[in-house]
Tab-separated table of C-alpha atoms in Angstrom:
chain	number	residue	atom	x	y	z
A	701	MET	CA	0.043	-0.082	0.013
A	702	THR	CA	1.449	3.364	-0.946
A	703	GLN	CA	0.529	6.804	-0.128
A	704	ALA	CA	0.124	9.085	-3.037
A	705	THR	CA	1.303	12.545	-2.843
A	706	GLU	CA	3.859	12.813	-5.563
A	707	THR	CA	4.256	16.270	-6.692
A	708	ALA	CA	5.090	15.350	-10.407
A	709	LEU	CA	1.514	14.243	-10.687
A	710	LYS	CA	-0.870	16.602	-12.650
A	711	ARG	CA	-3.930	17.762	-10.977
A	712	THR	CA	-7.441	18.666	-12.343
A	713	PRO	CA	-9.234	21.724	-11.587
A	714	LEU	CA	-11.110	19.870	-8.827
A	715	HIS	CA	-8.230	18.831	-6.719
A	716	ALA	CA	-9.185	21.046	-3.792
A	717	ALA	CA	-12.722	20.005	-4.043
A	718	HIS	CA	-11.837	16.181	-3.828
A	719	LEU	CA	-9.666	16.870	-0.630
A	720	ARG	CA	-12.714	18.817	0.820
A	721	ALA	CA	-15.057	15.776	-0.095
A	722	GLY	CA	-12.522	13.484	1.834
A	723	ALA	CA	-11.092	11.673	-1.303
A	724	ARG	CA	-8.158	9.274	-1.137
A	725	MET	CA	-6.002	10.564	-3.951
A	726	VAL	CA	-3.981	8.144	-6.193
A	727	PRO	CA	-1.579	8.386	-9.081
A	728	PHE	CA	-3.447	7.450	-12.415
A	729	GLY	CA	-2.098	7.907	-15.815
A	730	GLY	CA	0.268	10.685	-14.726
A	731	TRP	CA	-2.517	12.321	-12.750
A	732	GLU	CA	-3.478	12.718	-9.047
A	733	MET	CA	-6.806	11.377	-8.933
A	734	PRO	CA	-9.674	10.440	-6.412
A	735	VAL	CA	-9.988	6.689	-6.161
A	736	GLN	CA	-12.690	6.988	-3.529
A	737	TYR	CA	-14.563	9.258	-1.000
A	738	ALA	CA	-16.985	7.327	1.121
A	739	GLY	CA	-15.962	3.812	-0.409
A	740	VAL	CA	-16.122	2.073	-3.672
A	741	LYS	CA	-19.248	0.090	-2.922
A	742	ALA	CA	-21.338	2.941	-1.541
A	743	GLU	CA	-20.234	5.178	-4.520
A	744	HIS	CA	-21.104	2.339	-6.994
A	745	ASP	CA	-24.423	1.676	-5.623
A	746	ALA	CA	-25.302	5.579	-5.432
A	747	VAL	CA	-24.666	5.637	-9.197
A	748	ARG	CA	-26.691	2.547	-9.803
A	749	SER	CA	-29.692	3.560	-7.616
A	750	ARG	CA	-29.613	7.374	-7.711
A	751	ALA	CA	-26.847	9.469	-9.217
A	752	GLY	CA	-23.225	10.236	-8.859
A	753	VAL	CA	-20.684	12.640	-10.313
A	754	PHE	CA	-17.125	11.837	-11.357
A	755	ASP	CA	-14.359	14.200	-12.153
A	756	VAL	CA	-13.088	13.260	-15.678
A	757	SER	CA	-11.119	16.324	-16.308
A	758	HIS	CA	-8.037	14.349	-16.764
A	759	MET	CA	-9.222	13.135	-20.063
A	760	GLY	CA	-7.971	14.966	-23.285
A	761	GLU	CA	-9.819	17.253	-25.628
A	762	PHE	CA	-8.694	18.001	-29.222
A	763	ARG	CA	-10.351	20.344	-31.494
A	764	VAL	CA	-10.368	19.389	-35.088
A	765	SER	CA	-11.642	21.918	-37.565
A	766	GLY	CA	-11.239	23.003	-41.110
A	767	PRO	CA	-12.520	22.067	-44.600
A	768	ASP	CA	-10.823	18.643	-44.519
A	769	ALA	CA	-11.983	17.878	-40.784
A	770	GLU	CA	-14.529	15.194	-41.691
A	771	ARG	CA	-12.345	13.645	-44.331
A	772	PHE	CA	-9.337	13.551	-42.037
A	773	LEU	CA	-11.163	12.052	-39.221
A	774	GLN	CA	-12.770	9.460	-41.492
A	775	HIS	CA	-9.021	8.360	-42.379
A	776	VAL	CA	-7.716	8.303	-38.926
A	777	THR	CA	-10.828	6.547	-37.184
A	778	THR	CA	-12.565	3.122	-37.930
A	779	ASN	CA	-16.121	4.203	-37.373
A	780	ASP	CA	-18.182	6.250	-39.877
A	781	VAL	CA	-17.619	9.997	-39.077
A	782	MET	CA	-19.680	10.979	-42.246
A	783	LYS	CA	-22.756	9.558	-40.250
A	784	LEU	CA	-22.128	11.886	-37.337
A	785	LYS	CA	-24.400	14.931	-37.586
A	786	PRO	CA	-23.624	18.213	-35.845
A	787	GLY	CA	-24.939	17.876	-32.201
A	788	ARG	CA	-24.268	14.324	-31.972
A	789	ALA	CA	-21.525	12.083	-30.436
A	790	GLN	CA	-19.911	8.927	-31.525
A	791	TYR	CA	-17.675	6.194	-29.972
A	792	ASN	CA	-14.792	5.524	-32.134
A	793	TRP	CA	-11.250	3.975	-32.410
A	794	LEU	CA	-7.867	5.317	-33.697
A	795	PRO	CA	-6.121	2.625	-35.386
A	796	ASN	CA	-2.363	2.643	-36.371
A	797	GLU	CA	-0.949	1.661	-39.608
A	798	THR	CA	-0.657	-1.983	-38.647
A	799	GLY	CA	-4.283	-2.426	-37.309
A	800	GLY	CA	-3.377	-1.945	-33.653
A	801	LEU	CA	-5.335	0.455	-31.471
A	802	VAL	CA	-3.741	3.784	-30.637
A	803	ASP	CA	-6.666	4.796	-28.422
A	804	ASP	CA	-10.535	4.500	-28.114
A	805	ILE	CA	-12.157	7.971	-28.176
A	806	TYR	CA	-15.492	9.889	-28.416
A	807	ILE	CA	-15.992	12.295	-31.223
A	808	TYR	CA	-18.443	15.201	-30.788
A	809	ARG	CA	-19.525	16.979	-34.026
A	810	VAL	CA	-19.754	20.792	-33.124
A	811	GLY	CA	-20.407	21.820	-36.653
A	812	GLU	CA	-19.984	20.831	-40.389
A	813	GLN	CA	-16.212	21.434	-40.226
A	814	GLU	CA	-15.692	21.206	-36.319
A	815	PHE	CA	-15.230	18.251	-33.991
A	816	LEU	CA	-14.091	17.751	-30.552
A	817	LEU	CA	-12.263	14.542	-29.666
A	818	VAL	CA	-12.252	13.166	-25.982
A	819	VAL	CA	-9.340	10.808	-25.529
A	820	ASN	CA	-7.896	8.849	-22.675
A	821	ALA	CA	-5.649	10.806	-20.128
A	822	SER	CA	-2.774	8.494	-20.380
A	823	ASN	CA	-2.709	8.601	-24.199
A	824	ILE	CA	-3.138	12.330	-24.655
A	825	GLY	CA	0.664	12.716	-25.865
A	826	LYS	CA	0.718	9.670	-27.983
A	827	ASP	CA	-2.617	10.617	-29.703
A	828	TRP	CA	-1.555	14.148	-30.303
A	829	ALA	CA	1.646	13.003	-32.074
A	830	HIS	CA	-0.187	10.520	-34.029
A	831	LEU	CA	-2.950	12.793	-35.205
A	832	GLN	CA	-0.273	15.564	-35.956
A	833	THR	CA	1.592	12.977	-38.220
A	834	GLN	CA	-1.540	11.838	-40.005
A	835	ALA	CA	-2.919	15.254	-40.606
A	836	ALA	CA	-0.038	16.034	-43.382
A	837	GLY	CA	-1.677	16.755	-46.646
A	838	TYR	CA	-5.275	17.589	-45.035
A	839	ASP	CA	-6.632	21.248	-44.707
A	840	VAL	CA	-7.299	20.790	-41.062
A	841	ARG	CA	-6.361	22.687	-37.749
A	842	LEU	CA	-5.754	20.678	-34.557
A	843	THR	CA	-5.846	22.177	-31.164
A	844	ASP	CA	-4.987	20.601	-27.919
A	845	GLU	CA	-7.551	21.865	-25.533
A	846	SER	CA	-7.074	19.521	-22.715
A	847	ASP	CA	-5.942	22.299	-20.166
A	848	ARG	CA	-8.996	24.476	-21.082
A	849	TRP	CA	-11.843	21.975	-20.070
A	850	GLY	CA	-13.073	20.669	-16.921
A	851	LEU	CA	-15.086	17.465	-17.579
A	852	LEU	CA	-17.724	16.051	-15.133
A	853	ALA	CA	-19.762	12.884	-15.590
A	854	VAL	CA	-22.958	12.922	-14.000
A	855	GLN	CA	-24.369	9.340	-14.071
A	856	GLY	CA	-27.368	7.479	-12.611
A	857	PRO	CA	-31.111	7.012	-12.918
A	858	GLN	CA	-31.789	10.162	-11.383
A	859	ALA	CA	-29.211	12.269	-13.166
A	860	GLU	CA	-31.724	14.063	-15.530
A	861	ALA	CA	-34.210	14.706	-12.671
A	862	LEU	CA	-31.535	16.286	-10.528
A	863	LEU	CA	-30.120	18.314	-13.298
A	864	GLN	CA	-33.352	19.645	-14.827
A	865	PRO	CA	-34.276	22.347	-12.326
A	866	HIS	CA	-31.037	23.966	-12.842
A	867	ILE	CA	-30.527	23.987	-16.617
A	868	ARG	CA	-32.254	25.804	-19.439
A	869	VAL	CA	-32.645	23.001	-21.776
A	870	ASP	CA	-35.428	20.408	-21.897
A	871	LEU	CA	-33.212	17.264	-20.983
A	872	ALA	CA	-35.944	14.704	-21.922
A	873	ALA	CA	-35.640	15.814	-25.437
A	874	LYS	CA	-31.943	15.102	-25.542
A	875	LYS	CA	-31.453	11.382	-26.466
A	876	LYS	CA	-28.414	9.219	-26.092
A	877	ASN	CA	-25.285	10.747	-27.779
A	878	ALA	CA	-26.839	14.178	-28.136
A	879	TYR	CA	-24.196	16.953	-27.711
A	880	PHE	CA	-25.579	20.523	-26.962
A	881	PRO	CA	-24.873	23.623	-25.395
A	882	ALA	CA	-26.474	24.844	-22.232
A	883	GLU	CA	-26.614	27.198	-19.198
A	884	LEU	CA	-26.153	25.252	-16.198
A	885	PHE	CA	-26.309	27.006	-12.704
A	886	GLY	CA	-25.893	30.103	-14.760
A	887	PHE	CA	-22.603	28.832	-16.461
A	888	ASP	CA	-22.174	28.240	-20.152
A	889	VAL	CA	-21.261	24.545	-20.632
A	890	HIS	CA	-21.694	21.895	-23.130
A	891	LEU	CA	-23.423	18.632	-22.407
A	892	ALA	CA	-23.372	15.150	-23.934
A	893	ARG	CA	-25.811	12.273	-23.067
A	894	THR	CA	-22.988	9.962	-22.751
A	895	GLY	CA	-21.030	8.101	-19.936
A	896	TYR	CA	-19.103	5.075	-18.867
A	897	THR	CA	-21.166	3.443	-16.264
A	898	GLY	CA	-23.964	1.573	-17.941
A	899	GLU	CA	-26.513	4.097	-16.462
A	900	ASP	CA	-28.170	7.094	-18.003
A	901	GLY	CA	-26.393	10.406	-17.744
A	902	PHE	CA	-24.539	13.297	-19.085
A	903	GLU	CA	-21.037	14.444	-19.350
A	904	VAL	CA	-20.513	18.251	-18.600
A	905	PHE	CA	-17.887	20.182	-20.466
A	906	THR	CA	-17.175	23.245	-18.247
A	907	ASP	CA	-14.543	25.926	-18.364
A	908	ALA	CA	-11.594	24.767	-16.377
A	909	SER	CA	-11.868	27.908	-14.112
A	910	GLU	CA	-15.607	27.135	-13.372
A	911	ALA	CA	-15.482	23.538	-12.793
A	912	GLU	CA	-14.966	23.566	-9.102
A	913	THR	CA	-18.044	25.924	-8.573
A	914	ILE	CA	-20.228	23.584	-10.818
A	915	TRP	CA	-18.940	20.461	-8.918
A	916	ASP	CA	-19.916	22.103	-5.531
A	917	LYS	CA	-23.392	22.892	-6.934
A	918	LEU	CA	-23.839	19.322	-8.226
A	919	LEU	CA	-23.060	17.955	-4.826
A	920	ALA	CA	-25.430	20.469	-3.162
A	921	VAL	CA	-28.347	19.354	-5.415
A	922	GLY	CA	-27.825	15.662	-4.700
A	923	PHE	CA	-25.110	14.209	-6.644
A	924	THR	CA	-22.784	11.762	-4.705
A	925	PRO	CA	-19.096	12.330	-5.563
A	926	ALA	CA	-17.619	8.981	-7.099
A	927	GLY	CA	-14.082	8.065	-7.749
A	928	LEU	CA	-12.043	6.048	-10.052
A	929	GLY	CA	-12.691	2.890	-8.089
A	930	ALA	CA	-16.475	2.938	-8.570
A	931	ARG	CA	-15.841	4.180	-12.180
A	932	ASP	CA	-14.099	0.898	-12.745
A	933	THR	CA	-16.422	-1.362	-11.131
A	934	LEU	CA	-19.370	0.186	-12.911
A	935	ARG	CA	-17.799	0.184	-16.391
A	936	LEU	CA	-16.729	-3.493	-15.890
A	937	GLU	CA	-20.358	-4.541	-14.908
A	938	ALA	CA	-21.371	-2.511	-18.054
A	939	GLY	CA	-18.831	-4.659	-20.233
A	940	PHE	CA	-17.034	-1.441	-21.390
A	941	PRO	CA	-13.515	-2.017	-22.404
A	942	LEU	CA	-10.593	0.031	-20.817
A	943	TYR	CA	-7.585	0.986	-22.692
A	944	GLY	CA	-4.535	-0.684	-21.497
A	945	HIS	CA	-6.689	-3.555	-20.253
A	946	GLU	CA	-9.042	-4.993	-23.009
A	947	PHE	CA	-7.277	-2.684	-25.674
A	948	ALA	CA	-3.601	-2.114	-26.482
A	949	GLU	CA	-1.547	-0.994	-29.416
A	950	ASP	CA	-0.492	-4.547	-30.216
A	951	LEU	CA	-3.963	-6.090	-29.653
A	952	HIS	CA	-6.289	-6.811	-32.680
A	953	PRO	CA	-9.196	-4.546	-32.113
A	954	LEU	CA	-11.780	-7.056	-33.367
A	955	ALA	CA	-11.040	-9.350	-30.510
A	956	SER	CA	-13.297	-7.159	-28.375
A	957	THR	CA	-17.049	-7.323	-28.336
A	958	TYR	CA	-17.012	-3.788	-29.916
A	959	SER	CA	-16.078	-4.800	-33.502
A	960	TRP	CA	-19.081	-2.781	-34.823
A	961	VAL	CA	-16.816	0.198	-34.171
A	962	VAL	CA	-15.026	-0.905	-37.430
A	963	LYS	CA	-17.056	0.042	-40.447
A	964	ASP	CA	-16.756	-0.729	-44.030
A	965	LYS	CA	-14.852	2.218	-45.221
A	966	ALA	CA	-11.134	3.189	-46.152
A	967	HIS	CA	-9.100	4.108	-43.207
A	968	LEU	CA	-5.782	3.756	-41.707
A	969	GLY	CA	-4.516	0.262	-41.119
A	970	ARG	CA	-7.737	-1.182	-42.614
A	971	GLU	CA	-6.094	-4.100	-44.510
A	972	HIS	CA	-4.781	-5.512	-41.271
A	973	ILE	CA	-8.046	-5.080	-39.233
A	974	SER	CA	-10.050	-7.226	-41.891
A	975	LEU	CA	-8.019	-10.264	-40.839
A	976	ALA	CA	-9.581	-12.758	-38.319
A	977	PRO	CA	-8.406	-11.984	-34.846
A	978	PRO	CA	-6.341	-14.600	-33.010
A	979	VAL	CA	-8.050	-13.975	-29.712
A	980	ARG	CA	-11.494	-13.109	-28.331
A	981	LEU	CA	-12.796	-11.131	-25.377
A	982	ILE	CA	-15.178	-13.147	-23.154
A	983	GLY	CA	-17.118	-12.567	-19.964
A	984	LEU	CA	-16.519	-14.748	-16.962
A	985	ALA	CA	-18.628	-14.981	-13.574
A	986	LEU	CA	-17.087	-16.673	-10.667
A	987	GLU	CA	-18.685	-17.915	-7.336
A	988	ARG	CA	-16.433	-16.237	-4.547
A	989	VAL	CA	-12.769	-15.654	-5.438
A	990	PRO	CA	-12.032	-12.425	-7.395
A	991	VAL	CA	-9.751	-12.743	-10.078
A	992	ARG	CA	-7.405	-9.877	-11.364
A	993	GLU	CA	-5.760	-8.784	-14.659
A	994	GLY	CA	-3.146	-11.092	-15.912
A	995	TYR	CA	-4.406	-14.301	-14.104
A	996	PRO	CA	-4.361	-17.442	-16.475
A	997	VAL	CA	-7.596	-18.737	-18.052
A	998	LEU	CA	-7.707	-22.492	-18.476
A	999	LEU	CA	-9.842	-24.641	-20.634
A	1000	ASN	CA	-9.792	-28.467	-19.770
A	1001	GLY	CA	-6.597	-27.746	-17.772
A	1002	GLU	CA	-4.826	-26.041	-20.666
A	1003	PRO	CA	-3.949	-22.269	-20.631
A	1004	VAL	CA	-5.861	-20.424	-23.202
A	1005	GLY	CA	-5.794	-16.910	-22.341
A	1006	HIS	CA	-5.693	-14.358	-19.273
A	1007	VAL	CA	-7.915	-11.985	-17.430
A	1008	THR	CA	-7.796	-8.421	-18.539
A	1009	SER	CA	-10.036	-6.885	-15.967
A	1010	GLY	CA	-11.598	-8.448	-12.923
A	1011	THR	CA	-13.462	-7.256	-9.644
A	1012	SER	CA	-16.093	-8.411	-7.303
A	1013	SER	CA	-19.237	-6.940	-8.845
A	1014	PRO	CA	-21.038	-4.852	-6.236
A	1015	THR	CA	-24.388	-5.032	-8.086
A	1016	LEU	CA	-24.286	-8.720	-8.914
A	1017	GLY	CA	-22.629	-9.836	-5.431
A	1018	HIS	CA	-20.182	-12.247	-7.222
A	1019	PRO	CA	-16.747	-11.898	-8.928
A	1020	ILE	CA	-16.739	-10.981	-12.684
A	1021	ALA	CA	-14.028	-10.620	-15.197
A	1022	MET	CA	-13.235	-9.872	-18.789
A	1023	ALA	CA	-10.579	-12.194	-20.475
A	1024	LEU	CA	-8.925	-12.628	-23.766
A	1025	VAL	CA	-8.785	-16.230	-24.946
A	1026	ARG	CA	-7.679	-17.887	-28.005
A	1027	GLY	CA	-10.254	-17.862	-30.712
A	1028	ASP	CA	-10.755	-21.423	-31.034
A	1029	ALA	CA	-11.168	-21.773	-27.287
A	1030	SER	CA	-13.618	-18.888	-26.994
A	1031	THR	CA	-16.967	-20.537	-27.080
A	1032	ALA	CA	-16.935	-22.996	-24.272
A	1033	ASP	CA	-19.339	-22.526	-21.247
A	1034	ALA	CA	-16.950	-23.485	-18.393
A	1035	TYR	CA	-13.472	-22.316	-17.974
A	1036	GLU	CA	-11.111	-22.034	-15.003
A	1037	VAL	CA	-9.121	-19.178	-13.730
A	1038	GLU	CA	-5.856	-19.861	-11.867
A	1039	VAL	CA	-5.654	-17.836	-8.732
A	1040	ARG	CA	-2.330	-18.087	-6.754
A	1041	GLY	CA	-1.607	-21.665	-8.331
A	1042	LYS	CA	-5.132	-22.979	-7.787
A	1043	ALA	CA	-7.666	-23.348	-10.531
A	1044	HIS	CA	-11.201	-21.925	-9.723
A	1045	PRO	CA	-14.293	-22.608	-11.745
A	1046	ALA	CA	-15.616	-19.775	-14.016
A	1047	ARG	CA	-18.612	-19.831	-16.329
A	1048	ARG	CA	-18.599	-17.785	-19.622
A	1049	VAL	CA	-21.511	-15.206	-19.494
A	1050	GLU	CA	-22.436	-12.834	-22.306
A	1051	LEU	CA	-21.324	-9.191	-21.969
A	1052	PRO	CA	-22.283	-6.985	-20.543
A	1053	PHE	CA	-22.706	-8.307	-16.999
A	1054	TYR	CA	-25.208	-5.625	-16.186
A	1055	ARG	CA	-27.704	-3.843	-18.391
A	1056	ARG	CA	-29.983	-1.082	-17.198
B	1160	MET	CA	-7.439	5.369	13.555
B	1161	GLN	CA	-7.465	2.823	16.401
B	1162	THR	CA	-4.242	1.219	17.398
B	1163	PRO	CA	-4.797	-1.016	20.466
B	1164	THR	CA	-1.727	-0.760	22.774
B	1165	GLU	CA	-1.576	-4.384	23.872
B	1166	LEU	CA	-0.855	-5.528	20.485
B	1167	LYS	CA	2.327	-5.620	18.180
B	1168	TYR	CA	2.486	-4.547	14.654
B	1169	ALA	CA	4.381	-5.453	11.592
B	1170	LYS	CA	5.380	-2.827	9.119
B	1171	THR	CA	3.357	-4.723	6.630
B	1172	HIS	CA	0.142	-3.903	8.711
B	1173	GLU	CA	-0.556	-7.064	10.603
B	1174	TRP	CA	-1.163	-7.116	14.211
B	1175	LEU	CA	-0.219	-9.942	16.734
B	1176	GLY	CA	-1.877	-10.686	20.053
B	1177	ASP	CA	-0.108	-12.223	23.026
B	1178	ASP	CA	-2.139	-15.482	22.317
B	1179	GLY	CA	-0.891	-15.490	18.733
B	1180	THR	CA	-4.082	-14.092	17.214
B	1181	VAL	CA	-3.254	-12.124	13.935
B	1182	GLY	CA	-5.298	-9.630	11.939
B	1183	ILE	CA	-4.746	-6.426	9.912
B	1184	SER	CA	-4.876	-2.981	11.409
B	1185	ASP	CA	-7.461	-0.425	11.320
B	1186	PHE	CA	-5.292	1.601	8.969
B	1187	ALA	CA	-4.717	-1.167	6.512
B	1188	GLN	CA	-8.520	-2.014	6.410
B	1189	ASP	CA	-9.174	1.494	5.894
B	1190	GLN	CA	-6.583	1.765	2.997
B	1191	LEU	CA	-7.823	-1.419	1.491
B	1192	GLY	CA	-11.470	-0.328	1.335
B	1193	ASP	CA	-14.376	-2.852	0.941
B	1194	VAL	CA	-13.014	-6.375	1.666
B	1195	VAL	CA	-14.842	-8.803	-0.305
B	1196	TYR	CA	-12.675	-12.127	-0.001
B	1197	VAL	CA	-10.113	-13.462	2.484
B	1198	GLU	CA	-7.950	-16.636	1.721
B	1199	LEU	CA	-6.813	-18.215	4.943
B	1200	PRO	CA	-4.166	-20.668	5.529
B	1201	GLU	CA	-4.745	-24.242	6.443
B	1202	VAL	CA	-4.942	-25.287	10.196
B	1203	GLY	CA	-1.707	-27.241	11.019
B	1204	ARG	CA	0.495	-25.373	8.664
B	1205	ALA	CA	4.012	-24.425	10.044
B	1206	VAL	CA	4.716	-20.842	9.107
B	1207	THR	CA	7.762	-18.620	9.351
B	1208	ALA	CA	7.722	-15.063	10.418
B	1209	GLY	CA	7.536	-12.815	7.218
B	1210	GLU	CA	6.176	-15.505	5.146
B	1211	SER	CA	3.041	-14.760	2.935
B	1212	VAL	CA	0.268	-16.922	4.432
B	1213	ALA	CA	-3.141	-15.342	3.595
B	1214	VAL	CA	-4.712	-12.918	1.260
B	1215	VAL	CA	-7.224	-10.153	1.823
B	1216	GLU	CA	-9.011	-8.880	-1.391
B	1217	SER	CA	-10.863	-5.706	-1.723
B	1218	VAL	CA	-12.945	-4.430	-4.642
B	1219	LYS	CA	-9.926	-3.190	-6.306
B	1220	THR	CA	-6.957	-5.284	-5.319
B	1221	ALA	CA	-5.416	-8.496	-3.492
B	1222	SER	CA	-3.097	-7.945	-0.641
B	1223	ASP	CA	-0.701	-10.558	0.788
B	1224	ILE	CA	-0.858	-11.111	4.475
B	1225	TYR	CA	2.280	-11.995	6.007
B	1226	ALA	CA	2.876	-14.002	9.366
B	1227	PRO	CA	4.058	-11.764	12.056
B	1228	ALA	CA	5.354	-14.625	14.092
B	1229	SER	CA	6.754	-18.187	13.440
B	1230	GLY	CA	4.726	-21.067	14.630
B	1231	THR	CA	1.916	-23.267	13.646
B	1232	ILE	CA	-1.649	-22.290	12.458
B	1233	VAL	CA	-3.904	-23.618	15.106
B	1234	ALA	CA	-7.181	-21.706	14.013
B	1235	VAL	CA	-8.546	-19.492	11.339
B	1236	ASN	CA	-11.640	-17.197	11.355
B	1237	ASP	CA	-14.145	-19.178	9.496
B	1238	ALA	CA	-16.760	-16.448	9.761
B	1239	LEU	CA	-14.840	-14.413	7.000
B	1240	SER	CA	-15.941	-16.728	4.373
B	1241	GLY	CA	-19.362	-15.821	4.532
B	1242	SER	CA	-18.698	-12.291	6.006
B	1243	PRO	CA	-15.311	-10.952	4.675
B	1244	GLU	CA	-16.685	-7.413	5.499
B	1245	LEU	CA	-15.858	-8.198	9.219
B	1246	VAL	CA	-12.343	-7.140	8.391
B	1247	ASN	CA	-13.529	-3.717	7.771
B	1248	SER	CA	-15.928	-3.327	10.705
B	1249	GLY	CA	-13.957	-4.967	13.275
B	1250	PRO	CA	-10.330	-5.545	12.385
B	1251	TYR	CA	-9.323	-6.127	16.122
B	1252	GLU	CA	-12.339	-8.312	16.955
B	1253	ASP	CA	-14.512	-10.238	14.794
B	1254	GLY	CA	-12.360	-9.568	11.737
B	1255	TRP	CA	-9.279	-11.376	13.207
B	1256	LEU	CA	-7.738	-13.681	10.548
B	1257	PHE	CA	-5.901	-16.717	12.161
B	1258	ARG	CA	-4.102	-17.778	15.426
B	1259	ILE	CA	-0.518	-19.128	15.589
B	1260	GLU	CA	0.380	-21.481	18.556
B	1261	ASN	CA	3.427	-20.713	20.705
B	1262	PRO	CA	4.214	-17.715	18.438
B	1263	GLU	CA	7.809	-16.503	17.918
B	1264	PRO	CA	7.301	-13.037	17.028
B	1265	ALA	CA	9.572	-11.404	14.192
B	1266	ASP	CA	12.473	-9.245	15.697
B	1267	ASP	CA	11.159	-6.089	13.912
B	1268	LEU	CA	7.469	-5.782	15.225
B	1269	LEU	CA	6.580	-2.338	16.363
B	1270	SER	CA	4.746	-1.018	19.293
B	1271	ALA	CA	1.446	0.519	18.820
B	1272	GLU	CA	2.936	4.105	19.309
B	1273	GLU	CA	5.736	3.251	16.647
B	1274	TYR	CA	3.234	1.635	14.290
B	1275	ALA	CA	0.809	4.642	14.669
B	1276	ALA	CA	3.693	7.016	13.883
B	1277	SER	CA	4.738	5.099	10.689
B	1278	ALA	CA	1.305	4.493	9.265
B	1279	GLN	CA	0.289	8.002	8.990
């Protein structure tokens, strides 16, 4: 167990607010972030049953604009950006030249020639360099706005009801993946009906200087502060992949259950992505013993893969895991996971583990 | 943070009672968060001080538990198999882990005062 107060870590605009809320801060992808406030299970349950708020300001924001913005993004991503209308958001992947995954991202279409990309915090530098290289020959302007934005994720079945009295937009009219400007608590923000918890909710883009005030107001109207610990158990229950666990630069993206993100279009690395993946991502349920990243997965006593993410599911009350296994061994019903030298039974279950 | 003075503590956050009972400190359970599973040693096993003999798992992570004394395991807390959260609610009481017979404590165990100072 380590105490995390390293000075080299970056801090979000909400750092002081986290300390006030009693957060335990830990290093995460180069940032000092709250892992929990009251406790992972309590925060997890708050999001599933009511509403929680996460600080995700550590994530990166790139603006892509210009006459070739759409054509450029169509080249560097696997999903179909041409289908993305202004005021809408789309989950997408950045492939490399050999079909590996540089990052998984969200794209928000601001206007005909303007897009906002939200990228993983730990990949900001890598993504920026990659996009700069790929932009050669396109009439496009890239701006790294990561320091300009605060980003708050309000998630849970009561998120809409708690926000509505304080916002000048009819939230009920905003469907999943809507992206729109709004006035929230008197501040100009942008909202997207997106999230990473398997619950309904919104992600709120604020000016970095106003993030703390908005955070405090969200807590005052009933949102429970939730940390990275709950964010991970929630996303795992929802079957959402996490870069560095289910995705990696050298891992075939079609191994995941998210192969729909690759559309039939010309894009970077496409000829490699069309090949059959050697491994598959599966869901596992266990009875009692939690299994963690890296633990071997066995089929009939033979190693066929490894766990990529595992936890004890607060909602389901038993351990769950995602695992990458050999394609030819990916359709069995029963596996074993090796925990500290001993094999424990695990049954394959469809992803997601939890659906709202 | 509770640190009972009648116990000795390892730098790795285990406590040892005079009768050989072993658990983890209040500080340790708080750092771990919600405990969801405890893997205990087999009764009858001979252990050496400093040896990894049990595992406490929280939602987020698995942590090795080291024997703070040498000796033989004579009892384990079976209640933890159904209620691992006892480690959080009563780390010095119902959440004890196992008991070592005729314990020979490790040389570098800390007093409550020394442990409390080191675990801040």
